[in-house]
Short mmCIF file of C-alpha atoms in Angstrom, two decimals:
data_model
loop_
_atom_site.label_atom_id
_atom_site.label_comp_id
_atom_site.label_asym_id
_atom_site.label_seq_id
_atom_site.Cartn_x
_atom_site.Cartn_y
_atom_site.Cartn_z
CA MET A 2 56.19 -25.40 48.53
CA TYR A 3 55.13 -21.92 47.55
CA LYS A 4 51.82 -21.04 46.28
CA ILE A 5 50.28 -18.71 43.73
CA VAL A 6 47.10 -17.99 43.03
CA LEU A 7 46.58 -17.40 38.98
CA LEU A 8 44.29 -14.80 37.86
CA GLY A 9 43.59 -14.51 34.48
CA THR A 10 44.05 -17.71 31.13
CA GLY A 11 45.20 -16.01 28.45
CA ASN A 12 48.59 -17.20 26.95
CA VAL A 13 50.75 -15.75 28.79
CA ALA A 14 48.80 -17.24 31.99
CA THR A 15 48.55 -20.38 30.18
CA HIS A 16 52.30 -20.74 29.71
CA LEU A 17 53.00 -19.49 33.85
CA PHE A 18 50.50 -22.46 34.65
CA LYS A 19 52.39 -25.30 32.63
CA ALA A 20 55.74 -23.54 33.86
CA PHE A 21 54.79 -23.84 37.55
CA GLN A 22 53.30 -27.53 36.76
CA ASN A 23 57.31 -28.37 36.31
CA SER A 24 58.53 -26.68 39.25
CA ASP A 25 59.70 -28.55 42.60
CA ARG A 26 59.23 -25.13 44.47
CA ALA A 27 55.97 -23.48 43.74
CA ALA A 28 52.89 -24.54 42.77
CA VAL A 29 49.17 -22.78 41.35
CA VAL A 30 46.78 -23.55 43.84
CA GLN A 31 43.63 -21.76 42.21
CA ILE A 32 42.71 -20.63 38.98
CA TYR A 33 40.59 -17.20 38.26
CA ASN A 34 38.50 -16.02 35.65
CA HIS A 35 35.11 -14.14 35.65
CA ARG A 36 34.04 -15.83 33.07
CA GLU A 37 33.25 -20.34 33.46
CA GLU A 38 34.16 -21.16 29.99
CA SER A 39 37.55 -19.75 30.28
CA LEU A 40 38.49 -22.07 33.38
CA ALA A 41 37.58 -25.27 31.35
CA PRO A 42 40.92 -26.38 30.03
CA PHE A 43 42.08 -25.91 33.70
CA LYS A 44 39.19 -27.50 35.58
CA LYS A 45 40.52 -31.23 35.73
CA LYS A 46 44.17 -30.00 36.78
CA VAL A 47 43.49 -27.39 39.56
CA ALA A 48 40.73 -25.66 41.80
CA THR A 49 39.49 -22.61 39.77
CA THR A 50 36.95 -20.06 40.47
CA THR A 51 35.08 -17.14 39.12
CA GLN A 52 34.35 -15.42 42.37
CA ILE A 53 37.28 -12.88 43.18
CA THR A 54 36.15 -13.17 46.86
CA GLU A 55 36.77 -16.73 47.12
CA LEU A 56 40.11 -17.02 46.38
CA LEU A 57 42.29 -19.44 48.24
CA PRO A 58 45.28 -18.35 50.73
CA ALA A 59 48.99 -17.67 48.99
CA ASP A 60 52.23 -16.76 49.13
CA LEU A 61 51.37 -14.86 45.21
CA TYR A 62 48.54 -13.46 43.91
CA LEU A 63 49.47 -13.33 39.85
CA VAL A 64 47.71 -10.83 37.59
CA SER A 65 47.73 -12.26 34.32
CA VAL A 66 45.36 -10.70 32.16
CA SER A 67 45.63 -7.76 29.36
CA ASP A 68 47.56 -4.98 30.38
CA ASN A 69 44.28 -2.31 30.07
CA VAL A 70 42.57 -4.55 33.05
CA VAL A 71 45.31 -5.33 35.43
CA PRO A 72 44.66 -2.10 37.39
CA GLN A 73 41.23 -2.58 37.60
CA LEU A 74 41.52 -6.37 38.81
CA ILE A 75 43.72 -5.43 41.07
CA GLY A 76 41.70 -2.71 42.50
CA GLU A 77 38.78 -5.28 43.21
CA LEU A 78 40.84 -7.72 44.95
CA GLN A 79 40.02 -7.80 48.22
CA LEU A 80 43.10 -9.41 50.37
CA LYS A 81 44.43 -8.70 53.64
CA ASN A 82 48.50 -8.62 53.62
CA ALA A 83 48.62 -10.34 50.30
CA LEU A 84 51.16 -10.03 48.20
CA VAL A 85 49.85 -9.00 44.37
CA ALA A 86 52.12 -8.80 41.05
CA HIS A 87 50.81 -8.66 37.39
CA THR A 88 53.08 -9.60 34.44
CA ALA A 89 52.34 -6.48 32.17
CA GLY A 90 55.27 -4.83 30.39
CA SER A 91 53.26 -1.39 30.20
CA VAL A 92 52.04 -1.13 33.51
CA PRO A 93 53.86 -0.22 36.62
CA LEU A 94 54.49 -1.04 39.78
CA LEU A 95 50.74 -0.81 41.30
CA LYS A 96 50.00 0.62 44.92
CA LYS A 97 47.15 -0.62 44.91
CA ALA A 98 47.51 -3.69 47.08
CA ASP A 99 49.21 -4.29 50.72
CA ARG A 100 52.29 -5.61 49.03
CA ASN A 101 52.87 -4.94 45.32
CA GLY A 102 55.11 -6.58 42.54
CA VAL A 103 55.77 -7.11 39.01
CA PHE A 104 56.80 -10.90 37.30
CA TYR A 105 56.93 -9.70 33.75
CA PRO A 106 58.17 -12.11 31.24
CA LEU A 107 59.43 -10.55 28.24
CA GLN A 108 58.41 -12.90 25.50
CA THR A 109 56.25 -13.18 22.63
CA PHE A 110 53.38 -15.94 23.44
CA THR A 111 51.61 -17.60 20.93
CA LYS A 112 49.05 -20.45 22.05
CA ALA A 113 50.43 -22.50 19.05
CA ARG A 114 54.10 -22.36 20.23
CA LYS A 115 55.90 -24.99 22.58
CA LEU A 116 58.20 -22.71 24.53
CA ASP A 117 60.69 -23.46 27.30
CA PHE A 118 60.16 -21.35 30.09
CA LYS A 119 63.71 -22.03 30.94
CA LYS A 120 64.59 -19.72 28.55
CA ILE A 121 62.65 -16.75 29.34
CA PRO A 122 64.00 -14.14 31.35
CA LEU A 123 61.68 -12.53 34.03
CA CYS A 124 62.27 -8.99 34.89
CA LEU A 125 60.96 -8.57 38.84
CA GLU A 126 60.14 -5.54 41.03
CA ALA A 127 58.38 -5.13 44.51
CA ASP A 128 57.81 -2.34 46.86
CA SER A 129 59.87 -4.11 49.24
CA SER A 130 63.28 -5.71 49.20
CA ASP A 131 61.63 -9.02 51.71
CA ASP A 132 59.01 -9.28 48.65
CA PHE A 133 61.69 -8.98 45.47
CA THR A 134 63.31 -11.82 47.42
CA LEU A 135 60.24 -14.04 47.56
CA LEU A 136 59.51 -13.16 44.05
CA ARG A 137 63.00 -13.97 43.11
CA GLU A 138 63.09 -17.58 45.15
CA ILE A 139 59.24 -18.31 42.64
CA ALA A 140 60.95 -16.57 39.61
CA ARG A 141 63.98 -18.70 39.88
CA SER A 142 61.67 -22.09 40.15
CA ILE A 143 60.86 -21.70 36.74
CA THR A 144 64.00 -19.78 34.92
CA PRO A 145 67.38 -19.32 35.97
CA LYS A 146 66.68 -15.86 33.86
CA VAL A 147 65.88 -13.39 36.91
CA TYR A 148 66.59 -9.87 36.70
CA PRO A 149 65.54 -6.71 38.70
CA ILE A 150 64.44 -4.33 36.45
CA ASN A 151 62.84 -1.32 37.39
CA SER A 152 59.24 0.43 36.20
CA ASP A 153 61.10 3.07 33.91
CA GLN A 154 63.58 0.03 32.86
CA ARG A 155 60.44 -2.02 31.65
CA LYS A 156 59.34 1.21 30.14
CA THR A 157 62.32 0.92 27.85
CA LEU A 158 62.57 -2.64 27.35
CA HIS A 159 58.70 -2.54 25.95
CA LEU A 160 59.97 -0.13 23.31
CA ALA A 161 62.84 -1.81 22.43
CA ALA A 162 60.76 -5.06 22.51
CA ALA A 163 58.91 -2.72 19.47
CA PHE A 164 62.16 -2.35 17.15
CA ALA A 165 63.61 -5.75 18.10
CA SER A 166 60.23 -8.38 18.07
CA ASN A 167 57.06 -6.45 16.56
CA PHE A 168 58.81 -4.44 13.95
CA THR A 169 61.34 -7.39 12.83
CA ASN A 170 58.46 -9.63 12.08
CA HIS A 171 56.99 -7.08 9.79
CA LEU A 172 60.06 -6.76 8.05
CA TYR A 173 60.31 -11.01 7.72
CA ARG A 174 56.45 -10.43 6.19
CA ILE A 175 57.59 -7.91 4.03
CA ALA A 176 60.46 -10.52 2.63
CA GLU A 177 57.83 -13.11 2.87
CA LYS A 178 55.63 -11.10 0.04
CA ILE A 179 58.60 -10.18 -2.03
CA CYS A 180 59.41 -13.59 -1.98
CA HIS A 181 55.94 -14.92 -3.03
CA GLN A 182 55.33 -11.97 -5.77
CA ASN A 183 58.80 -13.78 -7.58
CA SER A 184 57.49 -17.09 -7.12
CA VAL A 185 60.48 -17.78 -4.57
CA PRO A 186 59.61 -20.10 -1.35
CA PHE A 187 59.72 -18.00 1.79
CA GLU A 188 61.22 -21.15 3.38
CA ILE A 189 64.96 -21.01 1.81
CA MET A 190 65.32 -17.68 4.24
CA TYR A 191 64.61 -19.46 7.50
CA PRO A 192 68.15 -20.53 8.37
CA LEU A 193 69.46 -16.13 7.20
CA ILE A 194 66.69 -15.34 9.62
CA GLU A 195 67.95 -17.86 12.50
CA GLU A 196 71.18 -16.92 12.07
CA THR A 197 70.74 -13.18 11.65
CA ALA A 198 68.73 -13.31 15.36
CA LEU A 199 71.38 -15.79 16.68
CA LYS A 200 74.74 -14.15 15.69
CA ILE A 201 74.00 -10.79 18.04
CA GLN A 202 74.96 -13.21 20.71
CA GLN A 203 78.11 -13.70 19.86
CA ILE A 204 78.88 -10.36 17.84
CA ASN A 205 77.09 -6.83 18.45
CA PRO A 206 74.78 -6.17 15.57
CA LEU A 207 76.27 -3.15 14.69
CA GLU A 208 79.86 -4.69 14.28
CA GLY A 209 77.82 -7.73 12.64
CA GLN A 210 75.66 -5.20 10.23
CA THR A 211 76.44 -6.61 6.70
CA GLY A 212 74.36 -5.82 3.47
CA PRO A 213 74.94 -2.63 0.73
CA ALA A 214 73.85 -0.47 2.85
CA VAL A 215 76.83 -0.85 5.35
CA ARG A 216 79.11 -1.27 2.42
CA GLY A 217 78.04 1.90 0.89
CA ASP A 218 77.32 -0.36 -2.38
CA SER A 219 74.93 2.52 -4.00
CA GLN A 220 74.70 0.37 -7.34
CA THR A 221 73.16 -2.63 -5.05
CA ILE A 222 70.90 -0.38 -3.31
CA SER A 223 69.67 1.08 -6.84
CA LYS A 224 68.89 -1.92 -8.22
CA HIS A 225 67.26 -2.83 -5.15
CA LEU A 226 65.24 0.38 -4.83
CA ASN A 227 63.83 -0.26 -9.03
CA GLU A 228 62.70 -4.03 -8.32
CA LEU A 229 60.18 -2.55 -5.66
CA ASP A 230 56.96 -1.54 -7.12
CA SER A 231 55.64 -0.23 -3.88
CA PRO A 232 56.71 3.55 -3.06
CA GLU A 233 55.69 2.16 0.90
CA LEU A 234 58.21 -0.29 0.63
CA LYS A 235 60.73 2.56 -1.09
CA GLU A 236 60.39 4.48 1.40
CA ILE A 237 60.84 2.17 4.33
CA TYR A 238 64.58 0.53 2.12
CA THR A 239 65.35 4.26 1.98
CA LEU A 240 64.55 5.03 5.34
CA LEU A 241 66.47 1.85 7.34
CA THR A 242 69.49 2.29 4.82
CA LYS A 243 70.27 6.28 5.73
CA SER A 244 69.75 4.99 9.30
CA ILE A 245 72.33 2.01 8.90
CA GLN A 246 74.68 4.93 7.28
CA LYS A 247 74.08 7.40 9.66
CA GLU A 248 74.98 4.64 12.77
CA ASN A 249 78.38 3.53 11.26
CA GLU A 250 79.41 6.98 9.68
CA MET B 24 84.93 -38.29 -5.44
CA TYR B 25 83.55 -34.82 -7.04
CA LYS B 26 87.22 -32.85 -7.12
CA ILE B 27 86.83 -28.81 -6.72
CA VAL B 28 89.52 -26.16 -7.07
CA LEU B 29 88.09 -23.19 -4.72
CA LEU B 30 89.19 -19.78 -6.01
CA GLY B 31 89.08 -17.67 -3.04
CA THR B 32 89.77 -17.42 0.36
CA GLY B 33 87.26 -14.86 1.92
CA ASN B 34 84.57 -15.76 4.33
CA VAL B 35 82.26 -18.00 2.24
CA ALA B 36 85.19 -19.77 0.68
CA THR B 37 86.45 -20.72 3.67
CA HIS B 38 83.33 -21.69 5.19
CA LEU B 39 83.01 -23.89 1.92
CA PHE B 40 86.33 -25.40 2.70
CA LYS B 41 85.23 -26.87 6.05
CA ALA B 42 82.02 -27.89 4.63
CA PHE B 43 84.11 -30.09 1.50
CA GLN B 44 86.52 -31.16 4.29
CA ASN B 45 83.49 -33.06 5.78
CA SER B 46 82.23 -34.35 2.72
CA ASP B 47 82.35 -38.02 1.60
CA ARG B 48 81.33 -37.50 -2.08
CA ALA B 49 83.27 -34.25 -2.85
CA ALA B 50 86.33 -32.47 -1.89
CA VAL B 51 88.97 -29.49 -2.69
CA VAL B 52 91.43 -30.37 -4.32
CA GLN B 53 93.52 -26.88 -4.80
CA ILE B 54 92.64 -23.37 -3.70
CA TYR B 55 93.29 -20.03 -5.66
CA ASN B 56 93.98 -16.59 -4.58
CA HIS B 57 96.01 -13.94 -6.21
CA ARG B 58 97.93 -13.25 -2.88
CA GLU B 59 100.08 -15.30 -1.29
CA GLU B 60 99.37 -14.51 2.13
CA SER B 61 95.74 -15.11 2.05
CA LEU B 62 96.52 -18.69 0.80
CA ALA B 63 98.67 -19.06 4.31
CA PRO B 64 95.89 -20.57 7.07
CA PHE B 65 95.07 -23.42 3.65
CA LYS B 66 98.59 -24.45 2.93
CA LYS B 67 98.69 -27.13 5.02
CA LYS B 68 95.39 -28.57 4.39
CA VAL B 69 95.24 -28.52 0.80
CA ALA B 70 97.58 -27.64 -2.92
CA THR B 71 97.40 -23.80 -3.35
CA THR B 72 98.57 -21.39 -6.23
CA THR B 73 98.55 -17.77 -6.85
CA GLN B 74 98.75 -18.85 -10.47
CA ILE B 75 95.56 -18.57 -12.62
CA THR B 76 97.33 -20.68 -15.28
CA GLU B 77 98.12 -23.65 -12.80
CA LEU B 78 94.88 -25.01 -12.04
CA LEU B 79 94.50 -28.35 -11.32
CA PRO B 80 92.14 -30.42 -13.25
CA ALA B 81 88.25 -30.78 -11.84
CA ASP B 82 84.85 -31.33 -11.57
CA LEU B 83 84.01 -27.83 -10.58
CA TYR B 84 85.82 -24.67 -10.55
CA LEU B 85 84.37 -22.52 -7.41
CA VAL B 86 84.51 -19.18 -7.57
CA SER B 87 84.05 -17.43 -4.52
CA VAL B 88 85.38 -13.79 -4.26
CA SER B 89 83.14 -10.43 -3.87
CA ASP B 90 80.11 -10.00 -5.99
CA ASN B 91 81.99 -7.23 -8.19
CA VAL B 92 85.26 -9.42 -8.70
CA VAL B 93 83.22 -12.59 -9.78
CA PRO B 94 83.11 -11.34 -13.80
CA GLN B 95 86.33 -10.35 -13.95
CA LEU B 96 88.08 -13.31 -12.55
CA ILE B 97 85.95 -15.85 -14.73
CA GLY B 98 86.82 -13.73 -17.64
CA GLU B 99 90.75 -14.54 -16.96
CA LEU B 100 90.35 -18.50 -16.64
CA GLN B 101 91.89 -20.37 -19.53
CA LEU B 102 89.75 -23.89 -19.00
CA LYS B 103 88.56 -26.11 -21.93
CA ASN B 104 85.31 -27.75 -21.13
CA ALA B 105 85.22 -26.95 -17.50
CA LEU B 106 82.49 -26.02 -15.29
CA VAL B 107 82.51 -22.54 -13.57
CA ALA B 108 80.11 -21.72 -10.78
CA HIS B 109 80.08 -18.68 -8.96
CA THR B 110 78.51 -18.20 -5.27
CA ALA B 111 77.18 -14.26 -5.51
CA GLY B 112 74.03 -13.78 -4.39
CA SER B 113 73.77 -10.87 -6.69
CA VAL B 114 75.40 -11.34 -10.33
CA PRO B 115 73.55 -13.51 -12.77
CA LEU B 116 74.47 -17.08 -14.96
CA LEU B 117 77.27 -15.66 -16.49
CA LYS B 118 78.10 -17.17 -20.02
CA LYS B 119 81.98 -16.30 -19.71
CA ALA B 120 83.16 -20.02 -19.54
CA ASP B 121 82.57 -22.94 -21.68
CA ARG B 122 80.13 -24.24 -18.85
CA ASN B 123 78.21 -21.94 -16.52
CA GLY B 124 76.37 -22.48 -12.90
CA VAL B 125 75.72 -20.67 -9.93
CA PHE B 126 76.42 -21.95 -6.33
CA TYR B 127 74.53 -19.32 -4.27
CA PRO B 128 74.25 -20.04 -0.10
CA LEU B 129 72.09 -18.15 1.31
CA GLN B 130 73.51 -16.92 4.05
CA THR B 131 75.36 -14.54 6.83
CA PHE B 132 78.53 -15.34 6.92
CA THR B 133 80.96 -13.76 10.07
CA LYS B 134 84.88 -15.47 9.93
CA ALA B 135 84.55 -15.30 14.18
CA ARG B 136 80.77 -17.70 13.46
CA LYS B 137 80.54 -21.39 13.06
CA LEU B 138 77.96 -22.69 11.04
CA ASP B 139 76.76 -25.93 10.36
CA PHE B 140 76.50 -25.98 6.60
CA LYS B 141 73.46 -28.33 6.47
CA LYS B 142 71.33 -25.95 7.82
CA ILE B 143 72.44 -23.84 4.87
CA PRO B 144 70.28 -23.58 1.89
CA LEU B 145 72.20 -23.85 -1.73
CA CYS B 146 70.21 -22.34 -4.43
CA LEU B 147 71.64 -23.43 -8.07
CA GLU B 148 71.28 -22.83 -11.23
CA ALA B 149 73.13 -23.83 -14.34
CA ASP B 150 73.61 -23.35 -18.13
CA SER B 151 72.23 -27.62 -19.06
CA SER B 152 70.61 -30.19 -17.23
CA ASP B 153 73.68 -32.18 -17.04
CA ASP B 154 75.48 -29.46 -15.44
CA PHE B 155 72.62 -28.68 -12.95
CA THR B 156 72.51 -32.41 -11.87
CA LEU B 157 76.42 -32.30 -11.46
CA LEU B 158 76.14 -29.43 -9.12
CA ARG B 159 73.23 -30.50 -7.55
CA GLU B 160 75.28 -34.09 -6.49
CA ILE B 161 78.07 -32.01 -5.37
CA ALA B 162 76.12 -29.49 -3.61
CA ARG B 163 73.68 -32.87 -1.73
CA SER B 164 77.30 -33.68 -0.14
CA ILE B 165 76.93 -31.25 2.22
CA THR B 166 73.33 -30.12 2.63
CA PRO B 167 69.90 -31.79 2.64
CA LYS B 168 68.77 -28.17 1.80
CA VAL B 169 69.64 -27.52 -2.24
CA TYR B 170 67.37 -25.11 -4.58
CA PRO B 171 66.64 -24.75 -7.90
CA ILE B 172 66.73 -20.90 -8.40
CA ASN B 173 67.00 -18.86 -11.37
CA SER B 174 68.56 -15.48 -11.50
CA ASP B 175 65.57 -13.72 -11.22
CA GLN B 176 64.61 -15.78 -8.36
CA ARG B 177 68.40 -14.95 -6.59
CA LYS B 178 67.88 -10.99 -7.59
CA THR B 179 64.54 -11.66 -5.14
CA LEU B 180 66.40 -13.21 -2.69
CA HIS B 181 68.78 -10.53 -2.27
CA LEU B 182 66.40 -7.87 -2.05
CA ALA B 183 64.19 -10.37 0.67
CA ALA B 184 67.52 -10.53 2.88
CA ALA B 185 67.98 -7.01 2.65
CA PHE B 186 64.56 -6.84 4.67
CA ALA B 187 65.23 -10.45 6.47
CA SER B 188 68.25 -9.89 7.61
CA ASN B 189 70.21 -6.37 6.63
CA PHE B 190 67.12 -4.21 8.32
CA THR B 191 66.62 -6.62 10.90
CA ASN B 192 70.14 -6.35 12.27
CA HIS B 193 69.68 -2.13 12.49
CA LEU B 194 66.03 -2.95 14.23
CA TYR B 195 68.63 -5.00 16.85
CA ARG B 196 70.76 -2.50 16.85
CA ILE B 197 68.62 0.02 17.68
CA ALA B 198 66.65 -1.71 20.43
CA GLU B 199 70.36 -2.25 21.81
CA LYS B 200 70.82 1.85 21.64
CA ILE B 201 67.06 1.93 23.26
CA CYS B 202 68.71 -0.68 26.47
CA HIS B 203 72.13 1.05 26.82
CA GLN B 204 70.40 4.47 27.16
CA ASN B 205 68.47 3.66 29.94
CA SER B 206 71.10 0.89 31.59
CA VAL B 207 69.21 -2.34 30.67
CA PRO B 208 71.47 -5.06 29.92
CA PHE B 209 70.32 -6.30 26.01
CA GLU B 210 71.05 -9.49 26.40
CA ILE B 211 67.32 -9.89 28.53
CA MET B 212 66.03 -9.49 25.12
CA TYR B 213 68.00 -11.93 23.37
CA PRO B 214 65.34 -15.04 23.92
CA LEU B 215 62.44 -12.36 22.65
CA ILE B 216 64.74 -11.76 19.40
CA GLU B 217 65.27 -15.61 19.16
CA GLU B 218 61.68 -16.85 19.57
CA THR B 219 60.25 -14.11 17.06
CA ALA B 220 63.15 -15.67 14.50
CA LEU B 221 62.25 -19.22 14.78
CA LYS B 222 58.34 -18.68 15.59
CA ILE B 223 57.44 -17.91 11.68
CA GLN B 224 58.66 -21.21 10.92
CA GLN B 225 55.32 -22.15 12.47
CA ILE B 226 53.10 -19.39 12.03
CA ASN B 227 53.60 -17.04 9.02
CA PRO B 228 54.78 -13.77 10.19
CA LEU B 229 50.69 -11.85 9.32
CA GLU B 230 49.36 -14.30 11.32
CA GLY B 231 51.99 -13.99 14.09
CA GLN B 232 52.41 -10.09 14.14
CA THR B 233 51.83 -9.07 17.93
CA GLY B 234 52.15 -5.29 19.47
CA PRO B 235 50.75 -2.33 19.85
CA ALA B 236 50.24 -1.70 16.39
CA VAL B 237 48.79 -4.40 14.87
CA ARG B 238 46.18 -4.07 18.02
CA GLY B 239 45.63 -0.44 16.76
CA ASP B 240 46.66 0.56 20.48
CA SER B 241 47.38 4.22 20.28
CA GLN B 242 47.42 5.08 23.23
CA THR B 243 50.78 2.42 23.82
CA ILE B 244 51.82 3.89 20.26
CA SER B 245 51.66 7.49 21.92
CA LYS B 246 53.67 6.26 24.64
CA HIS B 247 56.33 4.61 23.09
CA LEU B 248 56.68 8.14 20.28
CA ASN B 249 57.32 9.97 23.54
CA GLU B 250 60.01 7.97 24.87
CA LEU B 251 61.76 8.01 21.58
CA ASP B 252 63.98 11.47 21.46
CA SER B 253 66.00 10.90 18.06
CA PRO B 254 63.59 12.69 15.27
CA GLU B 255 64.77 9.57 13.13
CA LEU B 256 64.21 6.56 15.51
CA LYS B 257 60.32 8.27 15.52
CA GLU B 258 60.35 8.28 11.87
CA ILE B 259 61.38 4.57 11.71
CA TYR B 260 58.76 3.88 14.65
CA THR B 261 55.71 5.93 12.78
CA LEU B 262 56.40 4.19 9.20
CA LEU B 263 56.46 0.92 10.08
CA THR B 264 53.75 1.33 12.40
CA LYS B 265 51.52 2.51 9.50
CA SER B 266 53.19 -0.21 7.40
CA ILE B 267 51.63 -2.84 9.60
CA GLN B 268 48.37 -1.45 10.19
CA LYS B 269 47.90 -0.79 6.34
CA GLU B 270 49.20 -4.71 5.90
CA ASN B 271 46.69 -5.93 8.67
CA GLU B 272 43.48 -3.63 7.39
#
């Protein structure tokens, strides 16, 4: 059984802890947070500590804190010959510990949502092939979706995720506002949104593009622009319509 | 058993035909298309005709052809006291037949995709309450998701769908391009895209917004803009980032 010390108690750390509870090949043996109250939800389930100098021996020290705090926290560790990996999408492989790795789950984590970790891709990197193998073993104990991803590729994924997740969610927000302004329940759109997201797994997004922009249906485009009262939404509509048409020229 | 004559053989018509094959309260008794070859896939399953003057008696004539052809085709029908409904999102309730209705499934239809009609919302409208009730009975025989939606509301849904489906799909396309330019398999993003689309059913998109824009993380935003080489993508990134920040002020 691989032993893991988990540093952090946020969304990602909490989801990882739960995933390892269901693993039969890896277990979290201790959780660290510098604030006692953040450890409360874990106290009955696992050893905890607020002292960075009192970490237990482990095969992997998994640092799952805010991206901007990762380098500092890893710098404070006083471990000899230990493998230290972080879960931050925007932080490169650091060379601060004796052995370094990245253990990045590509997903949007919200505390209120239950997630099946078996469906979450883990992007791994390590500064030695032995440690990569060790990380892969541990990762495979919670998900079959394990990918070797170097720091440049991870940067790419982080950027692509801004478009595919952050901006997409904002378009949902715009659709919701348009619905509510005109007394239409937004829930009517859930199946369309779901199908649009799932369809790309079978038909690539270029082929699967539908709507007035790709059809060159300028009559519908004009109608839509007239219906939008906000200059900001008109601008977004126009820019994305042009971009679709350019892509399909 | 309600009898339906289906006019049209495209994606929506084909999905509707399959849905009614599984209904125990409504059945398609005939399919019309002016082109003989379009009827070929249906010949063994149901009566077909290329003659608009030879339609069978039915409780509902369901017109499922391209939005821009709907008014003309309905104008050509020579039916007495029959209920004629169309499936077009962008066409209002027409007053061309003796009894008129709309039977609009809000979904993105692609021939290669299997769809469970039980998950597809049907938006209904009719020019009499009796005919609305009849449409509702027929609709409920294929899906529990049935909504009364007038022509103004349908216009709203059509516009909102441009943002939530057409533009969203284009953002997936952009993410795919970013991945491929940097040798990252796009499939790694599928679970993130799926979760982003499903999360809104539990947490509204305003609350569920994540990423550098909503965090005000200007360092990551600058990094992302530097990594984008296309001026067009920089423009989309900047505009959507501003829009998220305005929304969350």
